[in-house]
Amino acid sequence: MKALVISLCSELLSEMEFVTPLVRIARHSGYLVQLGRVGEVTHARGFDAVLLSGTALQDFGYLDQMGTLSWLRDFPGKVLGVCAGMQVLALLHGAELFDCEEIGMTEIHSESASPLPERFEVYALHRKAVRGGKLEVLGSSARCAQVVKVPGMEHFGMLFHPEVRNPELVSALLGRLK
Amino acid sequence: MRLGVLFSGGKDSCMALHLTRETGHDIACLLTVLPRNPESFLFHTPNIDWTAVPHLTVESDGKKESEVEDLRRLLALAQERFGIKGVATGAIESVYQAERIQRVCAALGLWVFNPLWKRDQTEHLRELLTLGFEVLVVGVFAEHLDEDWLGRRLDSPAIEELISLARKGIQPAGEGGELETFVLFAPGWRQRIQVTDCLPEFSLGSGILAIHSVRRLPP
């Protein structure tokens, strides 16, 4: 199984924080991992899964690169967008962003039909959240949707940072999706 | 980007400094909140010249609840004096520490970089050695780390011993507060530190190495 991890970071120094941990989790989940950068990747042919990284709190450079990621909408494999990555995924499916800052540990309540635990603690680090669009909400904090799924596809978004306190969720999701 | 690096003189902040420099950022200053009452080798030691980077400090009043305000004062001062656009830190695991820094920086409009975040601690220790860091253990605060560790260099046998202590619950890089370190030399530094007078103080299972004087040598 091959995974493409796409960095949405504008700064190389941020990749050590937001991309490297995702690469490690994907490897531990049994994937061969290749790294790409937003703006440079134009497709993911030959890959079974695509992971989109988060970014620093001040970094919204990825919003200027949305046009280079439109192919993701129809990517037949699995997708996991983390934080900024979830925002990208949601925007591609008609959602909009709104100002919503959460920094630190927060609790998520999952929907009854969700494969997630009923309640769990996560590390959140975002200034924007998503609403609307053709998305199924699987879990939410008190402030906003935190886990979404694109109906009919194996495309998921997590607004929180699972690599910090919930790496098993990424592994489980990648595993389940296998 | 013009950055300040939160700096304690220990291995993690020195590695963060190294990575920040390696990725091409302009390091405007090192930033330290000083305890008002340091027993504290780390802060008494004349470390400003080690790295050829200005060192900005503010003094803490030592109260736990003032920590965030101390940090805010320091970072606001760095913005004003050095025009920093962001901050790099050596945080590896501590959500508590990372969250506080993120909040303060968000309020000030500063970027945050945590280049060691979630790094595998075993790999981290081995990389320090590979890159030529010279690191001294100056504090031990956990069972299985006795006074023989005070003043010990983190050379290959010491690192392998720390890694082997992981099965006894020790986090090898000391992320659980098990140990404190003091860097004598790191890549890019223009001086090497030699400790010339120090005294281990160990009791009730924990201790520090009080460093009273150092000599600066060419690298």
mmCIF file of C-alpha atoms in Angstrom:
data_model
loop_
_atom_site.group_PDB
_atom_site.id
_atom_site.type_symbol
_atom_site.label_atom_id
_atom_site.label_comp_id
_atom_site.label_asym_id
_atom_site.label_seq_id
_atom_site.Cartn_x
_atom_site.Cartn_y
_atom_site.Cartn_z
ATOM 1 C CA MET A 1 0.000 0.000 0.000
ATOM 2 C CA LYS A 2 1.312 3.424 -0.921
ATOM 3 C CA ALA A 3 0.432 6.757 0.658
ATOM 4 C CA LEU A 4 1.186 10.242 -0.594
ATOM 5 C CA VAL A 5 1.537 12.773 2.226
ATOM 6 C CA ILE A 6 1.052 16.297 0.875
ATOM 7 C CA SER A 7 2.499 19.158 2.884
ATOM 8 C CA LEU A 8 0.282 22.233 2.924
ATOM 9 C CA CYS A 9 2.934 24.174 4.854
ATOM 10 C CA SER A 10 4.415 27.364 3.421
ATOM 11 C CA GLU A 11 7.551 26.903 5.537
ATOM 12 C CA LEU A 12 9.928 23.948 5.572
ATOM 13 C CA LEU A 13 10.427 24.412 9.322
ATOM 14 C CA SER A 14 6.707 23.731 9.837
ATOM 15 C CA GLU A 15 6.914 20.409 8.012
ATOM 16 C CA MET A 16 8.904 18.893 10.870
ATOM 17 C CA GLU A 17 5.935 19.684 13.111
ATOM 18 C CA PHE A 18 2.944 18.948 10.904
ATOM 19 C CA VAL A 19 4.123 16.572 8.175
ATOM 20 C CA THR A 20 6.829 14.348 9.682
ATOM 21 C CA PRO A 21 4.528 12.954 12.411
ATOM 22 C CA LEU A 22 1.914 12.023 9.779
ATOM 23 C CA VAL A 23 4.567 10.317 7.674
ATOM 24 C CA ARG A 24 5.625 8.292 10.714
ATOM 25 C CA ILE A 25 2.060 7.216 11.530
ATOM 26 C CA ALA A 26 1.361 6.219 7.924
ATOM 27 C CA ARG A 27 4.568 4.151 7.894
ATOM 28 C CA HIS A 28 3.624 2.477 11.164
ATOM 29 C CA SER A 29 0.251 1.715 9.605
ATOM 30 C CA GLY A 30 2.015 -0.307 6.946
ATOM 31 C CA TYR A 31 2.161 2.176 4.091
ATOM 32 C CA LEU A 32 5.052 3.046 1.854
ATOM 33 C CA VAL A 33 5.085 6.813 2.068
ATOM 34 C CA GLN A 34 6.089 9.491 -0.392
ATOM 35 C CA LEU A 35 6.132 13.199 0.445
ATOM 36 C CA GLY A 36 4.789 15.908 -1.856
ATOM 37 C CA ARG A 37 4.141 19.634 -1.500
ATOM 38 C CA VAL A 38 1.037 21.610 -2.339
ATOM 39 C CA GLY A 39 1.500 23.401 -5.648
ATOM 40 C CA GLU A 40 3.852 20.704 -6.909
ATOM 41 C CA VAL A 41 1.570 17.658 -6.786
ATOM 42 C CA THR A 42 -0.889 17.395 -9.672
ATOM 43 C CA HIS A 43 -2.186 13.852 -9.185
ATOM 44 C CA ALA A 44 -1.807 10.785 -6.975
ATOM 45 C CA ARG A 45 -1.989 8.025 -9.556
ATOM 46 C CA GLY A 46 -0.476 4.842 -8.200
ATOM 47 C CA PHE A 47 -1.226 5.753 -4.579
ATOM 48 C CA ASP A 48 -3.808 4.074 -2.361
ATOM 49 C CA ALA A 49 -4.125 6.941 0.097
ATOM 50 C CA VAL A 50 -3.486 10.674 0.268
ATOM 51 C CA LEU A 51 -2.892 12.528 3.540
ATOM 52 C CA LEU A 52 -3.053 16.334 3.649
ATOM 53 C CA SER A 53 -1.111 17.938 6.483
ATOM 54 C CA GLY A 54 -1.983 20.742 8.836
ATOM 55 C CA THR A 55 -0.108 24.036 8.950
ATOM 56 C CA ALA A 56 1.064 26.625 11.460
ATOM 57 C CA LEU A 57 -1.737 28.690 12.970
ATOM 58 C CA GLN A 58 -0.719 31.781 10.960
ATOM 59 C CA ASP A 59 -0.244 29.884 7.706
ATOM 60 C CA PHE A 60 -3.072 30.166 5.185
ATOM 61 C CA GLY A 61 -0.878 29.959 2.073
ATOM 62 C CA TYR A 62 -2.633 26.724 1.058
ATOM 63 C CA LEU A 63 -5.815 28.672 0.321
ATOM 64 C CA ASP A 64 -4.006 30.265 -2.628
ATOM 65 C CA GLN A 65 -3.161 26.788 -3.960
ATOM 66 C CA MET A 66 -6.678 25.330 -3.996
ATOM 67 C CA GLY A 67 -6.694 25.166 -7.802
ATOM 68 C CA THR A 68 -3.797 22.731 -7.790
ATOM 69 C CA LEU A 69 -5.727 20.267 -5.608
ATOM 70 C CA SER A 70 -9.020 20.003 -7.512
ATOM 71 C CA TRP A 71 -8.053 16.490 -8.721
ATOM 72 C CA LEU A 72 -8.487 15.286 -5.126
ATOM 73 C CA ARG A 73 -12.262 15.595 -5.494
ATOM 74 C CA ASP A 74 -12.296 12.559 -7.774
ATOM 75 C CA PHE A 75 -9.367 10.653 -6.312
ATOM 76 C CA PRO A 76 -10.635 7.064 -6.088
ATOM 77 C CA GLY A 77 -8.498 6.077 -3.100
ATOM 78 C CA LYS A 78 -8.529 7.085 0.525
ATOM 79 C CA VAL A 79 -8.009 10.652 1.693
ATOM 80 C CA LEU A 80 -7.366 12.018 5.165
ATOM 81 C CA GLY A 81 -7.131 15.781 5.527
ATOM 82 C CA VAL A 82 -5.817 17.056 8.870
ATOM 83 C CA CYS A 83 -6.728 20.585 10.021
ATOM 84 C CA ALA A 84 -5.819 22.730 6.990
ATOM 85 C CA GLY A 85 -6.132 19.467 5.058
ATOM 86 C CA MET A 86 -9.719 19.052 6.238
ATOM 87 C CA GLN A 87 -10.426 22.649 5.242
ATOM 88 C CA VAL A 88 -9.115 21.943 1.736
ATOM 89 C CA LEU A 89 -11.179 18.770 1.462
ATOM 90 C CA ALA A 90 -14.302 20.572 2.667
ATOM 91 C CA LEU A 91 -13.792 23.506 0.289
ATOM 92 C CA LEU A 92 -13.457 21.061 -2.602
ATOM 93 C CA HIS A 93 -16.901 19.724 -1.687
ATOM 94 C CA GLY A 94 -18.694 23.036 -1.448
ATOM 95 C CA ALA A 95 -18.193 23.950 2.223
ATOM 96 C CA GLU A 96 -17.177 27.381 3.430
ATOM 97 C CA LEU A 97 -14.703 28.477 6.101
ATOM 98 C CA PHE A 98 -15.571 30.639 9.075
ATOM 99 C CA ASP A 99 -13.509 32.120 11.912
ATOM 100 C CA CYS A 100 -13.318 29.683 14.816
ATOM 101 C CA GLU A 101 -10.236 29.527 17.003
ATOM 102 C CA GLU A 102 -9.507 26.536 19.201
ATOM 103 C CA ILE A 103 -6.102 26.020 20.807
ATOM 104 C CA GLY A 104 -5.465 23.102 23.150
ATOM 105 C CA MET A 105 -7.241 19.995 24.350
ATOM 106 C CA THR A 106 -10.925 19.764 23.529
ATOM 107 C CA GLU A 107 -13.585 17.050 23.687
ATOM 108 C CA ILE A 108 -15.252 15.558 20.645
ATOM 109 C CA HIS A 109 -18.672 13.954 20.609
ATOM 110 C CA SER A 110 -19.208 11.607 17.740
ATOM 111 C CA GLU A 111 -22.430 10.906 15.893
ATOM 112 C CA SER A 112 -24.137 7.613 16.662
ATOM 113 C CA ALA A 113 -23.452 6.093 13.262
ATOM 114 C CA SER A 114 -19.806 7.055 13.388
ATOM 115 C CA PRO A 115 -17.045 4.458 13.767
ATOM 116 C CA LEU A 116 -15.308 6.845 16.204
ATOM 117 C CA PRO A 117 -15.409 6.531 20.000
ATOM 118 C CA GLU A 118 -18.469 8.223 21.497
ATOM 119 C CA ARG A 119 -16.367 10.872 23.265
ATOM 120 C CA PHE A 120 -12.666 11.535 23.091
ATOM 121 C CA GLU A 121 -10.105 14.216 23.857
ATOM 122 C CA VAL A 122 -8.055 15.766 21.091
ATOM 123 C CA TYR A 123 -5.527 18.534 20.526
ATOM 124 C CA ALA A 124 -7.011 21.333 18.442
ATOM 125 C CA LEU A 125 -5.033 24.098 16.764
ATOM 126 C CA HIS A 126 -7.056 26.062 14.232
ATOM 127 C CA ARG A 127 -8.419 29.511 13.486
ATOM 128 C CA LYS A 128 -10.923 28.452 10.827
ATOM 129 C CA ALA A 129 -13.598 25.779 10.784
ATOM 130 C CA VAL A 130 -15.893 24.488 8.036
ATOM 131 C CA ARG A 131 -19.656 24.479 7.508
ATOM 132 C CA GLY A 132 -22.023 23.455 4.766
ATOM 133 C CA GLY A 133 -21.048 21.566 1.672
ATOM 134 C CA LYS A 134 -21.715 17.966 0.771
ATOM 135 C CA LEU A 135 -20.183 16.517 3.899
ATOM 136 C CA GLU A 136 -21.272 14.096 6.565
ATOM 137 C CA VAL A 137 -20.291 15.261 10.063
ATOM 138 C CA LEU A 138 -19.019 12.319 12.143
ATOM 139 C CA GLY A 139 -17.884 14.248 15.211
ATOM 140 C CA SER A 140 -17.941 17.765 16.657
ATOM 141 C CA SER A 141 -16.456 19.829 19.468
ATOM 142 C CA ALA A 142 -18.617 22.371 21.279
ATOM 143 C CA ARG A 143 -17.572 24.902 18.637
ATOM 144 C CA CYS A 144 -17.545 23.181 15.258
ATOM 145 C CA ALA A 145 -17.415 20.054 13.104
ATOM 146 C CA GLN A 146 -14.189 18.180 13.824
ATOM 147 C CA VAL A 147 -14.503 14.992 11.783
ATOM 148 C CA VAL A 148 -16.175 14.895 8.370
ATOM 149 C CA LYS A 149 -16.616 12.372 5.586
ATOM 150 C CA VAL A 150 -17.379 12.854 1.928
ATOM 151 C CA PRO A 151 -20.479 10.697 1.285
ATOM 152 C CA GLY A 152 -19.853 7.742 -0.967
ATOM 153 C CA MET A 153 -16.091 8.125 -0.821
ATOM 154 C CA GLU A 154 -13.349 7.149 1.557
ATOM 155 C CA HIS A 155 -12.389 10.778 2.068
ATOM 156 C CA PHE A 156 -12.165 12.002 5.673
ATOM 157 C CA GLY A 157 -11.244 15.222 7.368
ATOM 158 C CA MET A 158 -10.091 15.810 10.965
ATOM 159 C CA LEU A 159 -9.910 19.427 12.037
ATOM 160 C CA PHE A 160 -8.025 18.527 15.214
ATOM 161 C CA HIS A 161 -4.479 17.141 15.106
ATOM 162 C CA PRO A 162 -4.696 13.364 15.569
ATOM 163 C CA GLU A 163 -0.914 13.063 15.335
ATOM 164 C CA VAL A 164 -0.614 14.735 18.756
ATOM 165 C CA ARG A 165 -2.811 12.648 21.056
ATOM 166 C CA ASN A 166 -4.759 10.284 18.794
ATOM 167 C CA PRO A 167 -2.371 8.612 16.339
ATOM 168 C CA GLU A 168 -4.369 5.400 16.729
ATOM 169 C CA LEU A 169 -7.309 7.117 15.014
ATOM 170 C CA VAL A 170 -5.215 7.689 11.916
ATOM 171 C CA SER A 171 -3.941 4.112 11.991
ATOM 172 C CA ALA A 172 -7.452 2.782 12.570
ATOM 173 C CA LEU A 173 -8.839 4.892 9.791
ATOM 174 C CA LEU A 174 -6.117 3.868 7.369
ATOM 175 C CA GLY A 175 -6.513 0.282 8.515
ATOM 176 C CA ARG A 176 -10.273 0.317 8.304
ATOM 177 C CA LEU A 177 -10.041 1.854 4.896
ATOM 178 C CA LYS A 178 -7.822 -0.942 3.706
ATOM 179 C CA MET B 1 11.451 34.747 8.332
ATOM 180 C CA ARG B 2 12.819 36.821 11.195
ATOM 181 C CA LEU B 3 12.484 34.615 14.280
ATOM 182 C CA GLY B 4 13.265 34.446 17.970
ATOM 183 C CA VAL B 5 14.173 31.099 19.507
ATOM 184 C CA LEU B 6 12.959 30.248 23.017
ATOM 185 C CA PHE B 7 16.189 29.230 24.669
ATOM 186 C CA SER B 8 17.054 27.439 27.907
ATOM 187 C CA GLY B 9 20.582 26.339 27.052
ATOM 188 C CA GLY B 10 19.417 22.701 27.075
ATOM 189 C CA LYS B 11 19.584 20.192 24.241
ATOM 190 C CA ASP B 12 16.092 20.706 22.851
ATOM 191 C CA SER B 13 16.184 24.478 22.498
ATOM 192 C CA CYS B 14 19.695 24.207 21.041
ATOM 193 C CA MET B 15 18.471 21.655 18.483
ATOM 194 C CA ALA B 16 15.535 23.947 17.649
ATOM 195 C CA LEU B 17 18.048 26.759 17.143
ATOM 196 C CA HIS B 18 20.111 24.536 14.860
ATOM 197 C CA LEU B 19 17.110 23.470 12.747
ATOM 198 C CA THR B 20 15.838 27.036 12.514
ATOM 199 C CA ARG B 21 19.195 28.136 11.187
ATOM 200 C CA GLU B 22 19.486 25.138 8.854
ATOM 201 C CA THR B 23 16.155 25.948 7.201
ATOM 202 C CA GLY B 24 17.376 29.419 6.310
ATOM 203 C CA HIS B 25 15.576 31.609 8.807
ATOM 204 C CA ASP B 26 16.964 34.853 10.134
ATOM 205 C CA ILE B 27 17.493 34.295 13.872
ATOM 206 C CA ALA B 28 17.070 37.710 15.448
ATOM 207 C CA CYS B 29 17.394 36.741 19.095
ATOM 208 C CA LEU B 30 17.350 34.044 21.736
ATOM 209 C CA LEU B 31 14.549 34.422 24.255
ATOM 210 C CA THR B 32 14.560 33.337 27.897
ATOM 211 C CA VAL B 33 12.257 33.880 30.839
ATOM 212 C CA LEU B 34 14.633 33.985 33.816
ATOM 213 C CA PRO B 35 13.554 32.707 37.180
ATOM 214 C CA ARG B 36 14.038 35.546 39.680
ATOM 215 C CA ASN B 37 15.738 33.221 42.078
ATOM 216 C CA PRO B 38 17.689 30.818 40.014
ATOM 217 C CA GLU B 39 19.777 28.250 41.775
ATOM 218 C CA SER B 40 20.440 28.070 38.296
ATOM 219 C CA PHE B 41 23.538 27.351 36.563
ATOM 220 C CA LEU B 42 21.654 27.565 33.274
ATOM 221 C CA PHE B 43 20.848 31.185 33.751
ATOM 222 C CA HIS B 44 23.868 32.335 35.729
ATOM 223 C CA THR B 45 26.211 30.983 33.149
ATOM 224 C CA PRO B 46 27.461 33.650 30.767
ATOM 225 C CA ASN B 47 25.984 32.067 27.700
ATOM 226 C CA ILE B 48 25.206 35.075 25.563
ATOM 227 C CA ASP B 49 28.272 34.789 23.373
ATOM 228 C CA TRP B 50 27.926 31.117 22.537
ATOM 229 C CA THR B 51 25.960 31.513 19.407
ATOM 230 C CA ALA B 52 26.597 35.025 18.091
ATOM 231 C CA VAL B 53 22.890 35.806 18.487
ATOM 232 C CA PRO B 54 21.553 38.510 20.851
ATOM 233 C CA HIS B 55 19.915 37.168 23.982
ATOM 234 C CA LEU B 56 16.777 38.848 25.292
ATOM 235 C CA THR B 57 15.543 37.989 28.770
ATOM 236 C CA VAL B 58 12.760 38.991 31.123
ATOM 237 C CA GLU B 59 12.676 38.129 34.782
ATOM 238 C CA SER B 60 9.840 36.008 36.071
ATOM 239 C CA ASP B 61 8.260 36.742 39.417
ATOM 240 C CA GLY B 62 8.343 32.978 39.926
ATOM 241 C CA LYS B 63 4.581 32.540 40.328
ATOM 242 C CA LYS B 64 3.023 29.750 38.352
ATOM 243 C CA GLU B 65 0.033 31.835 37.323
ATOM 244 C CA SER B 66 2.313 34.550 35.914
ATOM 245 C CA GLU B 67 4.104 32.254 33.487
ATOM 246 C CA VAL B 68 1.916 33.156 30.536
ATOM 247 C CA GLU B 69 2.209 36.861 31.243
ATOM 248 C CA ASP B 70 6.007 36.522 31.572
ATOM 249 C CA LEU B 71 6.106 34.840 28.189
ATOM 250 C CA ARG B 72 3.847 37.477 26.662
ATOM 251 C CA ARG B 73 6.109 40.265 27.966
ATOM 252 C CA LEU B 74 9.171 38.558 26.539
ATOM 253 C CA LEU B 75 7.677 37.991 23.102
ATOM 254 C CA ALA B 76 6.154 41.468 22.893
ATOM 255 C CA LEU B 77 9.567 42.905 23.748
ATOM 256 C CA ALA B 78 11.196 40.803 21.039
ATOM 257 C CA GLN B 79 8.635 42.056 18.523
ATOM 258 C CA GLU B 80 9.342 45.624 19.493
ATOM 259 C CA ARG B 81 13.146 45.443 19.689
ATOM 260 C CA PHE B 82 13.978 42.873 17.045
ATOM 261 C CA GLY B 83 10.948 42.890 14.767
ATOM 262 C CA ILE B 84 10.460 39.129 15.020
ATOM 263 C CA LYS B 85 7.617 37.598 12.996
ATOM 264 C CA GLY B 86 7.631 34.278 14.805
ATOM 265 C CA VAL B 87 9.078 32.028 17.470
ATOM 266 C CA ALA B 88 10.763 28.635 17.368
ATOM 267 C CA THR B 89 10.693 26.308 20.370
ATOM 268 C CA GLY B 90 12.174 22.966 21.415
ATOM 269 C CA ALA B 91 8.825 21.501 22.493
ATOM 270 C CA ILE B 92 8.617 17.761 21.817
ATOM 271 C CA GLU B 93 5.651 16.325 23.696
ATOM 272 C CA SER B 94 4.208 18.812 26.143
ATOM 273 C CA VAL B 95 0.759 19.897 25.023
ATOM 274 C CA TYR B 96 0.622 22.150 28.086
ATOM 275 C CA GLN B 97 3.746 24.008 27.024
ATOM 276 C CA ALA B 98 2.820 24.099 23.333
ATOM 277 C CA GLU B 99 -0.693 25.348 24.041
ATOM 278 C CA ARG B 100 0.520 28.264 26.168
ATOM 279 C CA ILE B 101 3.005 29.359 23.533
ATOM 280 C CA GLN B 102 0.435 29.017 20.738
ATOM 281 C CA ARG B 103 -2.078 31.144 22.649
ATOM 282 C CA VAL B 104 0.373 33.919 23.441
ATOM 283 C CA CYS B 105 1.708 33.975 19.893
ATOM 284 C CA ALA B 106 -1.782 33.921 18.360
ATOM 285 C CA ALA B 107 -2.678 36.995 20.414
ATOM 286 C CA LEU B 108 0.504 38.745 19.242
ATOM 287 C CA GLY B 109 0.151 37.642 15.614
ATOM 288 C CA LEU B 110 3.389 35.631 15.727
ATOM 289 C CA TRP B 111 4.113 32.397 13.876
ATOM 290 C CA VAL B 112 5.099 29.377 15.979
ATOM 291 C CA PHE B 113 7.530 26.678 14.896
ATOM 292 C CA ASN B 114 8.012 23.482 16.914
ATOM 293 C CA PRO B 115 10.492 21.580 14.744
ATOM 294 C CA LEU B 116 10.984 18.802 17.322
ATOM 295 C CA TRP B 117 7.259 18.242 17.852
ATOM 296 C CA LYS B 118 6.368 14.546 18.289
ATOM 297 C CA ARG B 119 9.920 13.587 17.371
ATOM 298 C CA ASP B 120 10.907 10.067 18.364
ATOM 299 C CA GLN B 121 12.993 10.615 21.489
ATOM 300 C CA THR B 122 15.440 7.823 20.723
ATOM 301 C CA GLU B 123 16.106 9.196 17.244
ATOM 302 C CA HIS B 124 16.387 12.686 18.719
ATOM 303 C CA LEU B 125 19.153 11.665 21.129
ATOM 304 C CA ARG B 126 21.082 9.790 18.462
ATOM 305 C CA GLU B 127 20.802 12.724 16.064
ATOM 306 C CA LEU B 128 22.235 15.094 18.677
ATOM 307 C CA LEU B 129 25.288 12.895 18.796
ATOM 308 C CA THR B 130 25.558 12.542 15.028
ATOM 309 C CA LEU B 131 25.406 16.309 14.565
ATOM 310 C CA GLY B 132 28.190 16.878 17.069
ATOM 311 C CA PHE B 133 26.232 18.305 19.997
ATOM 312 C CA GLU B 134 28.114 18.108 23.296
ATOM 313 C CA VAL B 135 25.538 17.789 26.043
ATOM 314 C CA LEU B 136 25.975 17.581 29.796
ATOM 315 C CA VAL B 137 23.380 16.190 32.216
ATOM 316 C CA VAL B 138 22.819 18.896 34.840
ATOM 317 C CA GLY B 139 19.641 17.740 36.530
ATOM 318 C CA VAL B 140 18.109 14.374 37.402
ATOM 319 C CA PHE B 141 14.607 14.066 38.797
ATOM 320 C CA ALA B 142 13.549 10.446 38.479
ATOM 321 C CA GLU B 143 14.063 7.003 39.892
ATOM 322 C CA HIS B 144 16.844 5.068 38.076
ATOM 323 C CA LEU B 145 18.752 8.310 37.440
ATOM 324 C CA ASP B 146 21.173 8.602 40.343
ATOM 325 C CA GLU B 147 23.821 11.183 41.183
ATOM 326 C CA ASP B 148 26.338 9.500 38.899
ATOM 327 C CA TRP B 149 24.379 11.016 36.025
ATOM 328 C CA LEU B 150 25.113 14.574 37.160
ATOM 329 C CA GLY B 151 27.880 15.970 34.995
ATOM 330 C CA ARG B 152 27.771 12.989 32.656
ATOM 331 C CA ARG B 153 28.163 13.669 28.935
ATOM 332 C CA LEU B 154 25.464 12.380 26.628
ATOM 333 C CA ASP B 155 27.859 10.247 24.643
ATOM 334 C CA SER B 156 26.915 7.050 22.884
ATOM 335 C CA PRO B 157 26.983 4.741 25.960
ATOM 336 C CA ALA B 158 24.987 7.280 28.027
ATOM 337 C CA ILE B 159 22.380 7.621 25.302
ATOM 338 C CA GLU B 160 22.034 3.866 24.893
ATOM 339 C CA GLU B 161 21.663 3.562 28.677
ATOM 340 C CA LEU B 162 18.891 6.175 28.666
ATOM 341 C CA ILE B 163 17.172 4.358 25.822
ATOM 342 C CA SER B 164 17.358 1.098 27.751
ATOM 343 C CA LEU B 165 15.752 2.829 30.766
ATOM 344 C CA ALA B 166 12.639 3.422 28.655
ATOM 345 C CA ARG B 167 11.326 0.042 29.770
ATOM 346 C CA LYS B 168 11.457 1.325 33.351
ATOM 347 C CA GLY B 169 9.302 4.293 32.462
ATOM 348 C CA ILE B 170 12.003 6.853 31.763
ATOM 349 C CA GLN B 171 11.416 8.941 28.666
ATOM 350 C CA PRO B 172 14.885 8.872 27.090
ATOM 351 C CA ALA B 173 15.003 12.551 26.157
ATOM 352 C CA GLY B 174 13.621 13.568 29.551
ATOM 353 C CA GLU B 175 10.274 14.754 28.235
ATOM 354 C CA GLY B 176 8.652 13.632 31.461
ATOM 355 C CA GLY B 177 10.925 16.006 33.379
ATOM 356 C CA GLU B 178 13.343 13.190 34.220
ATOM 357 C CA LEU B 179 16.470 15.135 33.365
ATOM 358 C CA GLU B 180 17.811 18.552 32.429
ATOM 359 C CA THR B 181 20.715 19.187 30.129
ATOM 360 C CA PHE B 182 23.199 21.908 29.327
ATOM 361 C CA VAL B 183 24.791 22.209 25.899
ATOM 362 C CA LEU B 184 28.524 22.814 25.744
ATOM 363 C CA PHE B 185 28.787 22.911 21.968
ATOM 364 C CA ALA B 186 26.507 22.648 18.966
ATOM 365 C CA PRO B 187 26.940 23.044 15.208
ATOM 366 C CA GLY B 188 27.408 26.681 14.209
ATOM 367 C CA TRP B 189 28.477 27.895 17.628
ATOM 368 C CA ARG B 190 31.510 30.106 17.670
ATOM 369 C CA GLN B 191 32.638 28.951 21.088
ATOM 370 C CA ARG B 192 32.840 25.752 23.016
ATOM 371 C CA ILE B 193 32.089 25.774 26.733
ATOM 372 C CA GLN B 194 34.273 24.041 29.269
ATOM 373 C CA VAL B 195 32.963 23.759 32.798
ATOM 374 C CA THR B 196 35.736 24.730 35.209
ATOM 375 C CA ASP B 197 33.916 24.696 38.534
ATOM 376 C CA CYS B 198 30.767 22.809 39.413
ATOM 377 C CA LEU B 199 29.179 21.029 42.340
ATOM 378 C CA PRO B 200 26.678 18.182 42.254
ATOM 379 C CA GLU B 201 23.847 18.583 44.754
ATOM 380 C CA PHE B 202 21.837 15.391 45.161
ATOM 381 C CA SER B 203 19.319 14.448 47.788
ATOM 382 C CA LEU B 204 16.078 12.482 48.130
ATOM 383 C CA GLY B 205 16.384 10.965 44.702
ATOM 384 C CA SER B 206 16.953 14.086 42.660
ATOM 385 C CA GLY B 207 19.648 16.633 42.112
ATOM 386 C CA ILE B 208 21.336 19.267 40.023
ATOM 387 C CA LEU B 209 24.838 20.068 38.927
ATOM 388 C CA ALA B 210 25.457 23.657 40.013
ATOM 389 C CA ILE B 211 27.836 25.197 37.503
ATOM 390 C CA HIS B 212 29.799 28.044 39.052
ATOM 391 C CA SER B 213 32.205 28.930 36.284
ATOM 392 C CA VAL B 214 32.996 28.077 32.702
ATOM 393 C CA ARG B 215 35.734 28.807 30.223
ATOM 394 C CA ARG B 216 35.107 29.597 26.574
ATOM 395 C CA LEU B 217 37.277 27.845 24.056
ATOM 396 C CA PRO B 218 37.552 28.098 20.290
ATOM 397 C CA PRO B 219 35.352 25.530 18.564
#
